[in-house]
JSON list of C-alpha atoms in Angstrom, two decimals:
[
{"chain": "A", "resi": 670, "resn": "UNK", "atom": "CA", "xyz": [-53.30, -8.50, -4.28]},
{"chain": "A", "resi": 671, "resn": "UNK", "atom": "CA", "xyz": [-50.47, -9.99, -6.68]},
{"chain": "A", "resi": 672, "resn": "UNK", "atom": "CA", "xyz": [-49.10, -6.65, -7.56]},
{"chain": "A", "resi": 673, "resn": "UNK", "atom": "CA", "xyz": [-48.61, -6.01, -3.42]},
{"chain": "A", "resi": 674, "resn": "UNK", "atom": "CA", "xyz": [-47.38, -9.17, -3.02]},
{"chain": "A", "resi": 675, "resn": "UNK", "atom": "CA", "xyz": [-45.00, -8.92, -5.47]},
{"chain": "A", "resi": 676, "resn": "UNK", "atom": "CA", "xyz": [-43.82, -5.41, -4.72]},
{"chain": "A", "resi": 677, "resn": "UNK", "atom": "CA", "xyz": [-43.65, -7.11, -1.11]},
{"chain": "A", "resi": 678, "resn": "UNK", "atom": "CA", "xyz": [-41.06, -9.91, -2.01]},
{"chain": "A", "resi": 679, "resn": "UNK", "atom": "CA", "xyz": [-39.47, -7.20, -4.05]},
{"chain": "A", "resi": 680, "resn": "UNK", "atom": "CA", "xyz": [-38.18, -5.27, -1.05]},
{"chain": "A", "resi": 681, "resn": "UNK", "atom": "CA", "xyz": [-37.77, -8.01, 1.13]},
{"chain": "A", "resi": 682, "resn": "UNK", "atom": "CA", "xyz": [-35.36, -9.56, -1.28]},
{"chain": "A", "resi": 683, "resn": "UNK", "atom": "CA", "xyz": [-33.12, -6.26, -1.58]},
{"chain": "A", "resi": 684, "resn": "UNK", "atom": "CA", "xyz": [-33.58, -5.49, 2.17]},
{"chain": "A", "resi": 685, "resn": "UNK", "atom": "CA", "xyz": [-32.46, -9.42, 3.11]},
{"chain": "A", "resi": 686, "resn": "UNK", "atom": "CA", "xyz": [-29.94, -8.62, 0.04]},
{"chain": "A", "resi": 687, "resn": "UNK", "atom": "CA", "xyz": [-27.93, -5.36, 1.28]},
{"chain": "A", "resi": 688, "resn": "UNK", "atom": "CA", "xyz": [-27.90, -7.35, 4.83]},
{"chain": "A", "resi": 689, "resn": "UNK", "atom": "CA", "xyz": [-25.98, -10.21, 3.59]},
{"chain": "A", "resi": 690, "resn": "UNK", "atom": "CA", "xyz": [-23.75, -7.99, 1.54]},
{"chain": "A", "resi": 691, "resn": "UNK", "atom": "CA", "xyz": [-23.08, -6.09, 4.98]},
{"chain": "A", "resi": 692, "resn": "UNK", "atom": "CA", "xyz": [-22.72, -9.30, 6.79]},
{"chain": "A", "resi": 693, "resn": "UNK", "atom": "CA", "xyz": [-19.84, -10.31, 4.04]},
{"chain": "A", "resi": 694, "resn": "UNK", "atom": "CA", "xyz": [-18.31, -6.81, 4.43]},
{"chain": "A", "resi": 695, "resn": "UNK", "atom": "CA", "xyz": [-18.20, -7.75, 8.63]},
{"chain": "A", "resi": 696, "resn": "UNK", "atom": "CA", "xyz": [-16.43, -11.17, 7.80]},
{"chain": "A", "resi": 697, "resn": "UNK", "atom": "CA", "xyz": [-13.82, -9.89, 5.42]},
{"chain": "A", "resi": 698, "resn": "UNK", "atom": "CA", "xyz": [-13.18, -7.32, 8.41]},
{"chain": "A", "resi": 699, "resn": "UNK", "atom": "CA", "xyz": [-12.96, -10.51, 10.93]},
{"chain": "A", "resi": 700, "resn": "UNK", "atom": "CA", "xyz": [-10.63, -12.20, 8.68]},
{"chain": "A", "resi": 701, "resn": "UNK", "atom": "CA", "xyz": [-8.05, -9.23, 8.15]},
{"chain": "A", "resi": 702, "resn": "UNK", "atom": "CA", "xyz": [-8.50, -8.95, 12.11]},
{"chain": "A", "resi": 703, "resn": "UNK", "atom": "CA", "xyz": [-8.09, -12.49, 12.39]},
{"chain": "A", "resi": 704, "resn": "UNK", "atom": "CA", "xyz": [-4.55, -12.67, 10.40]},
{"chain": "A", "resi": 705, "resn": "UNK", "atom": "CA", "xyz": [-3.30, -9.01, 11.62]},
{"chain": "A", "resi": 706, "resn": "UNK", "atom": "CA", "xyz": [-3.58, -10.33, 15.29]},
{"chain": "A", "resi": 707, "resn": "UNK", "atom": "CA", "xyz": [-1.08, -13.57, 14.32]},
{"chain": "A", "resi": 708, "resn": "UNK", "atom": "CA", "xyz": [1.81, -11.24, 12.56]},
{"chain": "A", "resi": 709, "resn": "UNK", "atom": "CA", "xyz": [3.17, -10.54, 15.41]},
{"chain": "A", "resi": 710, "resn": "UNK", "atom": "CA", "xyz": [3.75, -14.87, 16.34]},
{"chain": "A", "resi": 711, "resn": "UNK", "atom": "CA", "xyz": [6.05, -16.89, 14.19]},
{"chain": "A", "resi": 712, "resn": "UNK", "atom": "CA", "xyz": [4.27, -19.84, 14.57]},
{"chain": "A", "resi": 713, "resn": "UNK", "atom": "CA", "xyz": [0.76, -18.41, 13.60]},
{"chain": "A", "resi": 714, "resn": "UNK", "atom": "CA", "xyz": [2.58, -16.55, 10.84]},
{"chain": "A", "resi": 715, "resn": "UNK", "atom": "CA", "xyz": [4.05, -19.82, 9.61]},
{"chain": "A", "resi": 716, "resn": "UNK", "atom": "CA", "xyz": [0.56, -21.53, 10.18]},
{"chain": "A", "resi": 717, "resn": "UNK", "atom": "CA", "xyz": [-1.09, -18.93, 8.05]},
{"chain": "A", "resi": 718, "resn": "UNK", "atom": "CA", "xyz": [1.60, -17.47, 5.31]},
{"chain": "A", "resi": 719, "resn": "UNK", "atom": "CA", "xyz": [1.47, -14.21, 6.24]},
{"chain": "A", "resi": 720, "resn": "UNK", "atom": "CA", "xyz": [4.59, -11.98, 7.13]},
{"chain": "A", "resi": 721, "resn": "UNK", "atom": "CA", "xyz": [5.98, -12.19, 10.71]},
{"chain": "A", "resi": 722, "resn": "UNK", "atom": "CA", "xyz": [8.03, -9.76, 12.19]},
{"chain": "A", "resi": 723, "resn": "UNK", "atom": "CA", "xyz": [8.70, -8.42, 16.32]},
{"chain": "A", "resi": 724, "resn": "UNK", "atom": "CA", "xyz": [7.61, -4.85, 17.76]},
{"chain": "A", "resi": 725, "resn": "UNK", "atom": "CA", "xyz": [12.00, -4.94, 18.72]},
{"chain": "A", "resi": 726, "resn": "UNK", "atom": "CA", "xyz": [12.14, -1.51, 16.87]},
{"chain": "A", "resi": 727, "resn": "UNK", "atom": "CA", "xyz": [10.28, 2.14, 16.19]},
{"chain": "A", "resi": 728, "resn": "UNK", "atom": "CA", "xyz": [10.21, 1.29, 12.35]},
{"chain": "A", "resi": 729, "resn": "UNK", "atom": "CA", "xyz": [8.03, -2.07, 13.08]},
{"chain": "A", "resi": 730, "resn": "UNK", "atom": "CA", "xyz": [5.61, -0.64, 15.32]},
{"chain": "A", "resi": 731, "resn": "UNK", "atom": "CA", "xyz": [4.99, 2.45, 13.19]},
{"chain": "A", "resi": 732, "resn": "UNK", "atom": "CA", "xyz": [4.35, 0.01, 10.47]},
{"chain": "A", "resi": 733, "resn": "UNK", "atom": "CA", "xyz": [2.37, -2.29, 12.59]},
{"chain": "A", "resi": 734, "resn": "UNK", "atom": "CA", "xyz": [0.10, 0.67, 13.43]},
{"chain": "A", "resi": 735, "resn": "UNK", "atom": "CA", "xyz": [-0.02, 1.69, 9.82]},
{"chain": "A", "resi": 736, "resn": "UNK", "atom": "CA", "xyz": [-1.20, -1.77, 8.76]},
{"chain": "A", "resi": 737, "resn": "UNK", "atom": "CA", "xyz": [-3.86, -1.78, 11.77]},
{"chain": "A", "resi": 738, "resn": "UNK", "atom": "CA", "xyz": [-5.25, 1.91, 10.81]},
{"chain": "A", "resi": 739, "resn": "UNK", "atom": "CA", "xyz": [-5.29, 0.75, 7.02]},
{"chain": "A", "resi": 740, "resn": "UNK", "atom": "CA", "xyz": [-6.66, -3.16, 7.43]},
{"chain": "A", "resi": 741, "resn": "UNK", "atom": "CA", "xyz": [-9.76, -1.12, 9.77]},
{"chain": "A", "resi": 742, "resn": "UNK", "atom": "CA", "xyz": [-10.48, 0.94, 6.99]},
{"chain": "A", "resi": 743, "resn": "UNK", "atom": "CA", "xyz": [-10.39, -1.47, 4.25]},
{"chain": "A", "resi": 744, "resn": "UNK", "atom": "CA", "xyz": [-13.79, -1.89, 2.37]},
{"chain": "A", "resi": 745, "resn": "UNK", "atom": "CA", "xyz": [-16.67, 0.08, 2.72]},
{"chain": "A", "resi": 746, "resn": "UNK", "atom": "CA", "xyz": [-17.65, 1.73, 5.49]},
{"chain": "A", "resi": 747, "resn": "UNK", "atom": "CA", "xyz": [-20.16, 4.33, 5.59]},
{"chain": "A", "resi": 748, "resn": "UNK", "atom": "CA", "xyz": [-22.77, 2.32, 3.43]},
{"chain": "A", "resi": 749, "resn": "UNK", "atom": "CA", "xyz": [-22.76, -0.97, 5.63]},
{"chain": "A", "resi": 750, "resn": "UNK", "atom": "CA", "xyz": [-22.72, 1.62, 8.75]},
{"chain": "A", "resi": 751, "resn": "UNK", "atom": "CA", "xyz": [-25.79, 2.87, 7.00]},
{"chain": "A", "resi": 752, "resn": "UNK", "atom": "CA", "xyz": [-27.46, -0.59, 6.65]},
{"chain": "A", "resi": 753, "resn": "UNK", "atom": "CA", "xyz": [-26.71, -1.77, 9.67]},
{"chain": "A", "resi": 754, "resn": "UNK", "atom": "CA", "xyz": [-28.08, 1.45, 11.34]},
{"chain": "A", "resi": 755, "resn": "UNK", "atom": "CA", "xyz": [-31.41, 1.28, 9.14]},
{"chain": "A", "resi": 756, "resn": "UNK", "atom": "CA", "xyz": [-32.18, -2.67, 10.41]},
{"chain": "A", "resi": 757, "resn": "UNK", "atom": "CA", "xyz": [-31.59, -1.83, 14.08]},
{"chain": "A", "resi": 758, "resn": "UNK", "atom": "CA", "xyz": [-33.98, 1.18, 13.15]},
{"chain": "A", "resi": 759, "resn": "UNK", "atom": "CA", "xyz": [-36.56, -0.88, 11.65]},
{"chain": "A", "resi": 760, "resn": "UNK", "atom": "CA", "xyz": [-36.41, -3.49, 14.47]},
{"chain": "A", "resi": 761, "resn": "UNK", "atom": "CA", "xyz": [-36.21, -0.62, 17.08]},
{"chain": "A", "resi": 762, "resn": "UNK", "atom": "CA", "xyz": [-39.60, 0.67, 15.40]},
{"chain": "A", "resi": 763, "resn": "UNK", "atom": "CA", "xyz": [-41.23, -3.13, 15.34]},
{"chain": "A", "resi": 764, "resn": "UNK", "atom": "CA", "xyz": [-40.38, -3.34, 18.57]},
{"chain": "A", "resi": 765, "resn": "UNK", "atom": "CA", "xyz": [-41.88, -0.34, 20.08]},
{"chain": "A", "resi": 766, "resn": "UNK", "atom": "CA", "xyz": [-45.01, -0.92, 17.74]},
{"chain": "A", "resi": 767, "resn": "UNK", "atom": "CA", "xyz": [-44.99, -4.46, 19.01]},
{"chain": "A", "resi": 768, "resn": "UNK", "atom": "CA", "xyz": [-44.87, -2.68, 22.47]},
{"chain": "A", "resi": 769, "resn": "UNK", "atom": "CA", "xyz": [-47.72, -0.44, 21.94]},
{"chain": "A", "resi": 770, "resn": "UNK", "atom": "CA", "xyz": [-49.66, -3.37, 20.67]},
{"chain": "A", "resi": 771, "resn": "UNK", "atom": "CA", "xyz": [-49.17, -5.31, 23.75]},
{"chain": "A", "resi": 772, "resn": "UNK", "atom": "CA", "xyz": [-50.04, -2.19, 26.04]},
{"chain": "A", "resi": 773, "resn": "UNK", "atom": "CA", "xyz": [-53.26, -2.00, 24.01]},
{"chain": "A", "resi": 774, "resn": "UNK", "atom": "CA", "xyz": [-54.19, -5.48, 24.44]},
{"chain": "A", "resi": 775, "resn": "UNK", "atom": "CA", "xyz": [-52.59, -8.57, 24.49]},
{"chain": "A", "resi": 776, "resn": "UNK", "atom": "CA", "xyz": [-54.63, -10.39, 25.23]},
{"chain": "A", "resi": 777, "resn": "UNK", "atom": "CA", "xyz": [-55.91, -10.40, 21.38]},
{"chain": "A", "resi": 778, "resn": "UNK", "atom": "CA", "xyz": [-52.35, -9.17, 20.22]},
{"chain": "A", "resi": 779, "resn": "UNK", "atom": "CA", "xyz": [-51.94, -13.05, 18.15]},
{"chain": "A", "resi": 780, "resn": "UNK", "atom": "CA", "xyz": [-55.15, -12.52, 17.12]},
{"chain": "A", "resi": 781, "resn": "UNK", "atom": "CA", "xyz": [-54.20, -10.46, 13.91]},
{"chain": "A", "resi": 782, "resn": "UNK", "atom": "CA", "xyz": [-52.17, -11.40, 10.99]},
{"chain": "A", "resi": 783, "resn": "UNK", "atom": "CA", "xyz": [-50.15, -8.11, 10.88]},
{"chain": "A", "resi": 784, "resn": "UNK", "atom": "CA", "xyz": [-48.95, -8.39, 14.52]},
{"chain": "A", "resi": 785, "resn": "UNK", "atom": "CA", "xyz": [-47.23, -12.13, 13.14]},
{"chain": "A", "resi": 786, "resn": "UNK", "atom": "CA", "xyz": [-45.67, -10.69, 10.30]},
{"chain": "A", "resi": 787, "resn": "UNK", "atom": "CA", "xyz": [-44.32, -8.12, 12.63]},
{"chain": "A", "resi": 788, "resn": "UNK", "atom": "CA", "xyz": [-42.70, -10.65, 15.10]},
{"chain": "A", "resi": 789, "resn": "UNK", "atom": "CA", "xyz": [-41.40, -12.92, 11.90]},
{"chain": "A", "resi": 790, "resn": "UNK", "atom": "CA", "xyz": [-39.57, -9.29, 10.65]},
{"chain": "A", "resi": 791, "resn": "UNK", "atom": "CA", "xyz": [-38.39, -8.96, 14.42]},
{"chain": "A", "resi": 792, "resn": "UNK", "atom": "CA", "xyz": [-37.31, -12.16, 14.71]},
{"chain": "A", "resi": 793, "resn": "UNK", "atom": "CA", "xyz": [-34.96, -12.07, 11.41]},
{"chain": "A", "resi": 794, "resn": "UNK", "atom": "CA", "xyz": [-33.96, -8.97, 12.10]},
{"chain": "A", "resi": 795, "resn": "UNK", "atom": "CA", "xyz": [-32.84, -10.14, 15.32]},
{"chain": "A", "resi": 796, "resn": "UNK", "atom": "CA", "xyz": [-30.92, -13.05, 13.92]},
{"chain": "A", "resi": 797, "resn": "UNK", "atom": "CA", "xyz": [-28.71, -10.75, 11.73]},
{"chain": "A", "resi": 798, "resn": "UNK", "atom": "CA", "xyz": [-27.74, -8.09, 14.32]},
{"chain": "A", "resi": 799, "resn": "UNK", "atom": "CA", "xyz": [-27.08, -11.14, 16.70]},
{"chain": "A", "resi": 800, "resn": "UNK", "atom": "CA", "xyz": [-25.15, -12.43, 14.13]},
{"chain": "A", "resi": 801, "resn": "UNK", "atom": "CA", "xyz": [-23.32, -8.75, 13.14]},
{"chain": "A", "resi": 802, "resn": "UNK", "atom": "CA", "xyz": [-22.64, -8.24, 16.84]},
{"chain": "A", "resi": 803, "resn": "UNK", "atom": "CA", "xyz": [-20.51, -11.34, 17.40]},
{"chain": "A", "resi": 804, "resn": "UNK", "atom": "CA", "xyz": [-18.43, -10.52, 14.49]},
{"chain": "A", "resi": 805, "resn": "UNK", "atom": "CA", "xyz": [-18.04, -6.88, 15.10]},
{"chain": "A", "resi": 806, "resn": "UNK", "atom": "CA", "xyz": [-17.08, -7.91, 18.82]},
{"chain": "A", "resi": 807, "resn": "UNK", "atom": "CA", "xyz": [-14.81, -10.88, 17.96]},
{"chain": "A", "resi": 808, "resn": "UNK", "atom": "CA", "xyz": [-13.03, -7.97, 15.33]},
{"chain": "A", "resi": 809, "resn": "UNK", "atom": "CA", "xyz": [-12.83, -5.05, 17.72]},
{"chain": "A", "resi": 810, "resn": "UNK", "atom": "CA", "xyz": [-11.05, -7.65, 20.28]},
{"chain": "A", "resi": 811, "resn": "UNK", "atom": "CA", "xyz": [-8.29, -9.02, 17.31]},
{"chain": "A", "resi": 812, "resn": "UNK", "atom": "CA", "xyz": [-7.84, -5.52, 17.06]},
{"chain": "A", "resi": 813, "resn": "UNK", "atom": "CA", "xyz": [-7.31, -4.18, 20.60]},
{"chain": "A", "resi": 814, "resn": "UNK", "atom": "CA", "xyz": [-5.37, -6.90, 22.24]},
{"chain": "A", "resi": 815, "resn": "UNK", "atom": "CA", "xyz": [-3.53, -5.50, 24.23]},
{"chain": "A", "resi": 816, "resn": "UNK", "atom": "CA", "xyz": [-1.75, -8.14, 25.11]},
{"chain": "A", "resi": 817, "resn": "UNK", "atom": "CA", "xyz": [0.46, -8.15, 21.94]},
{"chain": "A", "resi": 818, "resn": "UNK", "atom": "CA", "xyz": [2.05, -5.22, 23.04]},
{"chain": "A", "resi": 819, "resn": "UNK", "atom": "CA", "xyz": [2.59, -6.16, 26.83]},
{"chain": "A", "resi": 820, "resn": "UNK", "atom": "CA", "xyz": [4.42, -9.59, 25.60]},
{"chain": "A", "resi": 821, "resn": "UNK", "atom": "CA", "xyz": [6.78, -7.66, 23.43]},
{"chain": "A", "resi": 822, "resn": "UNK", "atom": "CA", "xyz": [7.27, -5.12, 26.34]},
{"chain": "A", "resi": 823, "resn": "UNK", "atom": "CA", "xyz": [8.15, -8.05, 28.56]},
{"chain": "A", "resi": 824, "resn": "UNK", "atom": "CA", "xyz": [10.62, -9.11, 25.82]},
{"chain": "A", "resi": 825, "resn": "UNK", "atom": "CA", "xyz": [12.42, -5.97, 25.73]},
{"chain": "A", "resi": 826, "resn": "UNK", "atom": "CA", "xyz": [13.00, -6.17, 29.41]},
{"chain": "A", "resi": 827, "resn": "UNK", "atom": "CA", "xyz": [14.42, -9.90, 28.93]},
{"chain": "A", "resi": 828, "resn": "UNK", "atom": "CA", "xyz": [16.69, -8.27, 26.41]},
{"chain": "A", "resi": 829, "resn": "UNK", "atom": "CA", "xyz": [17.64, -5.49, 28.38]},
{"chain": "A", "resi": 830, "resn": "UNK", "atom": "CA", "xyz": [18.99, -8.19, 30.90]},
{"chain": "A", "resi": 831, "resn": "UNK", "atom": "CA", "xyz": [20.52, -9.82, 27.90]},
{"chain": "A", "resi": 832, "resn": "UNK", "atom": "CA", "xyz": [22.36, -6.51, 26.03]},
{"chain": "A", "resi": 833, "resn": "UNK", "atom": "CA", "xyz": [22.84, -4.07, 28.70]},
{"chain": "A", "resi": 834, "resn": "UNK", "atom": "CA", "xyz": [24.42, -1.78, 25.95]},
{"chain": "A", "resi": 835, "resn": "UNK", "atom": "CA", "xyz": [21.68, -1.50, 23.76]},
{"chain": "A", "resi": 836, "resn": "UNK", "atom": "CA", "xyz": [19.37, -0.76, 26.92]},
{"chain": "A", "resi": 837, "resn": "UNK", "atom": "CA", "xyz": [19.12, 3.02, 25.84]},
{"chain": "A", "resi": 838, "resn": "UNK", "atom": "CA", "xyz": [17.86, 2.05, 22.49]},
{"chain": "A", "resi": 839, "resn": "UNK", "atom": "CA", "xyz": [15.62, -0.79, 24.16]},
{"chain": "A", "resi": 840, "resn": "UNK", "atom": "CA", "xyz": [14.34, 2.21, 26.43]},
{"chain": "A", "resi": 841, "resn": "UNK", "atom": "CA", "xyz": [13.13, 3.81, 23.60]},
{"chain": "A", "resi": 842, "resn": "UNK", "atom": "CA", "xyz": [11.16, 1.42, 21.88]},
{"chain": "A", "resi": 843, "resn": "UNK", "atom": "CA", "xyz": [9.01, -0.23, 25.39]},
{"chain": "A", "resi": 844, "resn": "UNK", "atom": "CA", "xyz": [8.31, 3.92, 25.90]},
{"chain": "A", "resi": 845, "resn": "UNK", "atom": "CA", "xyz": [6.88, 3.80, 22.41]},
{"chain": "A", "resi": 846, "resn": "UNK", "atom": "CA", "xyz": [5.03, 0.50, 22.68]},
{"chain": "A", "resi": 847, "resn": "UNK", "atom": "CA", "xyz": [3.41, 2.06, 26.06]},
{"chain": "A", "resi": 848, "resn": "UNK", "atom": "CA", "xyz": [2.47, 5.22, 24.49]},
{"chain": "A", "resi": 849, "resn": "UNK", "atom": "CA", "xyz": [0.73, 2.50, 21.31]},
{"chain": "A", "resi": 850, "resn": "UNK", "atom": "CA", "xyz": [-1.05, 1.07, 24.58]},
{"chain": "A", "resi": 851, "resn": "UNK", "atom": "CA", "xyz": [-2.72, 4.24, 25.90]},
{"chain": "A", "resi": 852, "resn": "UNK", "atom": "CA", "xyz": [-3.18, 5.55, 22.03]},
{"chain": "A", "resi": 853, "resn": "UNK", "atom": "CA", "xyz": [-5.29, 1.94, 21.31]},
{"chain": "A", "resi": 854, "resn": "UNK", "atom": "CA", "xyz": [-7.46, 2.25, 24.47]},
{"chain": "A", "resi": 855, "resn": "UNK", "atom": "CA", "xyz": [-8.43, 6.00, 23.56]},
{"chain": "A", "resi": 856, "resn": "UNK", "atom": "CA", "xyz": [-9.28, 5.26, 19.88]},
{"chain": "A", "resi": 857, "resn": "UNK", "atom": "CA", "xyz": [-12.13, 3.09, 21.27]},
{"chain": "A", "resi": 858, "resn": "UNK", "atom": "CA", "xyz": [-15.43, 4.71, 20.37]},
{"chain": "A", "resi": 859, "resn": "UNK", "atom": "CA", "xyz": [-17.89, 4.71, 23.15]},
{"chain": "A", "resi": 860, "resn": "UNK", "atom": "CA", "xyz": [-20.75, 4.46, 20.80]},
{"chain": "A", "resi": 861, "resn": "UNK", "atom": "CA", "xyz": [-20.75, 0.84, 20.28]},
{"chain": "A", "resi": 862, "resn": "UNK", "atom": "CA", "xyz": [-23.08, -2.38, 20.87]},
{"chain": "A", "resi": 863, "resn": "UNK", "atom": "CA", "xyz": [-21.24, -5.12, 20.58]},
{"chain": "A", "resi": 864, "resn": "UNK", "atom": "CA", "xyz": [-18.85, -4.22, 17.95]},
{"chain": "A", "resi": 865, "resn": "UNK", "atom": "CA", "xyz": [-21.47, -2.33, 15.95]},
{"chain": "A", "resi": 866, "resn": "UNK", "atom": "CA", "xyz": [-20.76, 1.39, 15.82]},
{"chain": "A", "resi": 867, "resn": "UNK", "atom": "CA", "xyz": [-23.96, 3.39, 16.48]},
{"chain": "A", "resi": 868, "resn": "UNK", "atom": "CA", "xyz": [-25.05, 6.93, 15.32]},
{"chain": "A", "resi": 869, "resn": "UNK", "atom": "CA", "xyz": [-24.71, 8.50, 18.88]},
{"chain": "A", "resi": 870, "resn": "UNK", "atom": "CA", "xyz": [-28.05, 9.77, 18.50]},
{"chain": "A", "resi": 871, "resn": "UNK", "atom": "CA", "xyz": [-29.12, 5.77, 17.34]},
{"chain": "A", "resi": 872, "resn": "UNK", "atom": "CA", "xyz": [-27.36, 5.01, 21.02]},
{"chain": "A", "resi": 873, "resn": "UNK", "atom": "CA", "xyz": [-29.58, 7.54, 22.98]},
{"chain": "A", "resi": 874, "resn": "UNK", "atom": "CA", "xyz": [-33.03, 6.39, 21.57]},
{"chain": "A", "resi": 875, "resn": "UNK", "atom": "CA", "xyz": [-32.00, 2.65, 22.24]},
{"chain": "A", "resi": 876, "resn": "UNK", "atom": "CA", "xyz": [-31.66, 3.61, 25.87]},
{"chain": "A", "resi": 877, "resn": "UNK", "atom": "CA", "xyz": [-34.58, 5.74, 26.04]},
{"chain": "A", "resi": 878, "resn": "UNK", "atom": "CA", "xyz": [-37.17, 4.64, 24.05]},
{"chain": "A", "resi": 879, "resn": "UNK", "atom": "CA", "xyz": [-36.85, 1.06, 23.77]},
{"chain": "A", "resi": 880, "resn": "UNK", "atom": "CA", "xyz": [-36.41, 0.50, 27.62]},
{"chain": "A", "resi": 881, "resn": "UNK", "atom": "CA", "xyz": [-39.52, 2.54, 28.44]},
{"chain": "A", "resi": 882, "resn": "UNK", "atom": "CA", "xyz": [-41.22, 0.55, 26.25]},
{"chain": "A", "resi": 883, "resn": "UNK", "atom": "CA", "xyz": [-40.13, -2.92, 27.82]},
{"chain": "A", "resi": 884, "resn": "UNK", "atom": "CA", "xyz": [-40.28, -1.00, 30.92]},
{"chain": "A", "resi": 885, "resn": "UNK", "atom": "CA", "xyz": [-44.43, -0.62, 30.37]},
{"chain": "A", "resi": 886, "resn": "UNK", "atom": "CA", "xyz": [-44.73, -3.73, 29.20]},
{"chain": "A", "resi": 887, "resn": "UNK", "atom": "CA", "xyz": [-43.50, -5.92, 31.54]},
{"chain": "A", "resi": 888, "resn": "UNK", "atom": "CA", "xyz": [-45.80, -3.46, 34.09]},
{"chain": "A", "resi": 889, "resn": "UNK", "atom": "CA", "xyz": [-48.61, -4.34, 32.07]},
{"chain": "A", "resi": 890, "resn": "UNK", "atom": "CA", "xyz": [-47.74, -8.01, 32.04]},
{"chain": "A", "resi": 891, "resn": "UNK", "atom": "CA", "xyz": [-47.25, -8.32, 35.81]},
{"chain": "A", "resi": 892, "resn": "UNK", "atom": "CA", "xyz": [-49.18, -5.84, 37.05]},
{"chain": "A", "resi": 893, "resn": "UNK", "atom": "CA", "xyz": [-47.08, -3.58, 39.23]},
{"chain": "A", "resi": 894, "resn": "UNK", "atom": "CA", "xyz": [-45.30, -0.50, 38.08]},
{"chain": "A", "resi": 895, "resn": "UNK", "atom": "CA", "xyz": [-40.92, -1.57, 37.06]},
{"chain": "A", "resi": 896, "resn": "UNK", "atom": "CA", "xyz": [-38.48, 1.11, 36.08]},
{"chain": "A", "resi": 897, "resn": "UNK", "atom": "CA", "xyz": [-36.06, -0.73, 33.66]}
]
């Protein structure tokens, strides 16, 4: 009983350990998000003493795309993808045992000690891809704002007003800065939950599986037949 209970805490404390090295690897990301989304504003850019400089010309928004390709692959990024996937796997699979549990009886489902180890595990696990969905979403939206590139648009057509003989060369950079809006809004992967990217097959079993299961559940529970 010692030896299992040791091997027990063993695993828990790498499993708990790789999740807070994943949730550091998700704030780091936040924080370059964070400070590439003020560059652009020379107040913020004061506030924070970081570079400023305006999307006015082709060089500065093919180096402002540079920076924003490079700052989103900064750090590592397959092996937290991988962590992140295995918890929402092991929760998926808690859940649905959970599920089955319930379906089997719940009635006595508190009754045994494994079935409250498996809702303290769910519950934590919860917790941390709460926690690693708020940051992934408050990152992807630093990252496509859209509205960076509209307000220097609308600058360029103040200037135009302005410097009527530089409107040829002003033409040219709002046609780039319209083709970076379209280019940002396809680069969006569709397999994401909140800002965490998902295995596409990861996606489909969440909406399968884990609905059914709720889906027969909640039947169960209030006695009528629901299609979630």
């Amino acid at each position: 009983s010692a030896i299992n209970f040791l091997e027990r805490l063993c695993l828990t404390w790498m499993f708990f350990f790789m999740m807070c090295v994943a949730e550091r690897t998700y704030k780091q990301r936040f924080l370059f998000a964070k400070l590439f989304s003020h560059i652009t504003s020379a107040r913020k850019a004061r506030k924070y003493e970081i570079p400023h400089f305006r999307l006015k010309k082709v060089e500065n928004i093919k180096i402002w795309l540079s920076l924003r390709s490079y700052l989103k692959r900064r750090g590592p990024q397959r092996s937290v993808d991988v962590v992140v996937s295995s918890v929402f796997l092991l929760a998926l699979s808690i859940a649905f045992i959970c599920c089955a549990q319930v379906l089997k009886g719940h009635k006595t489902f508190l009754n045994a000690a494994h079935n409250w180890e498996f809702l303290i595990w769910e519950a934590a696990l919860l917790l941390f891809l709460l926690r690693l969905a708020s940051l992934g979403s408050e990152t992807n939206k630093k990252y496509s704002n859209i509205s960076i590139l509209l307000t220097e648009q609308i600058n360029l057509y103040l200037k135009m007003e302005k410097k009527p003989n530089k409107k040829e060369q002003l033409s040219l950079v709002n046609n780039v800065l319209k083709l970076s809006t379209k280019l940002l809004k396809e680069l969006d992967t569709p397999f994401r939950l909140y800002g965490l990217t998902m295995n596409p097959l990861i996606y489909n079993i969440t909406r399968v599986v884990i609905l059914s299961a709720v889906s027969g559940v909640i039947s169960d529970l209030l006695g009528f037949n629901i299609r979630v």
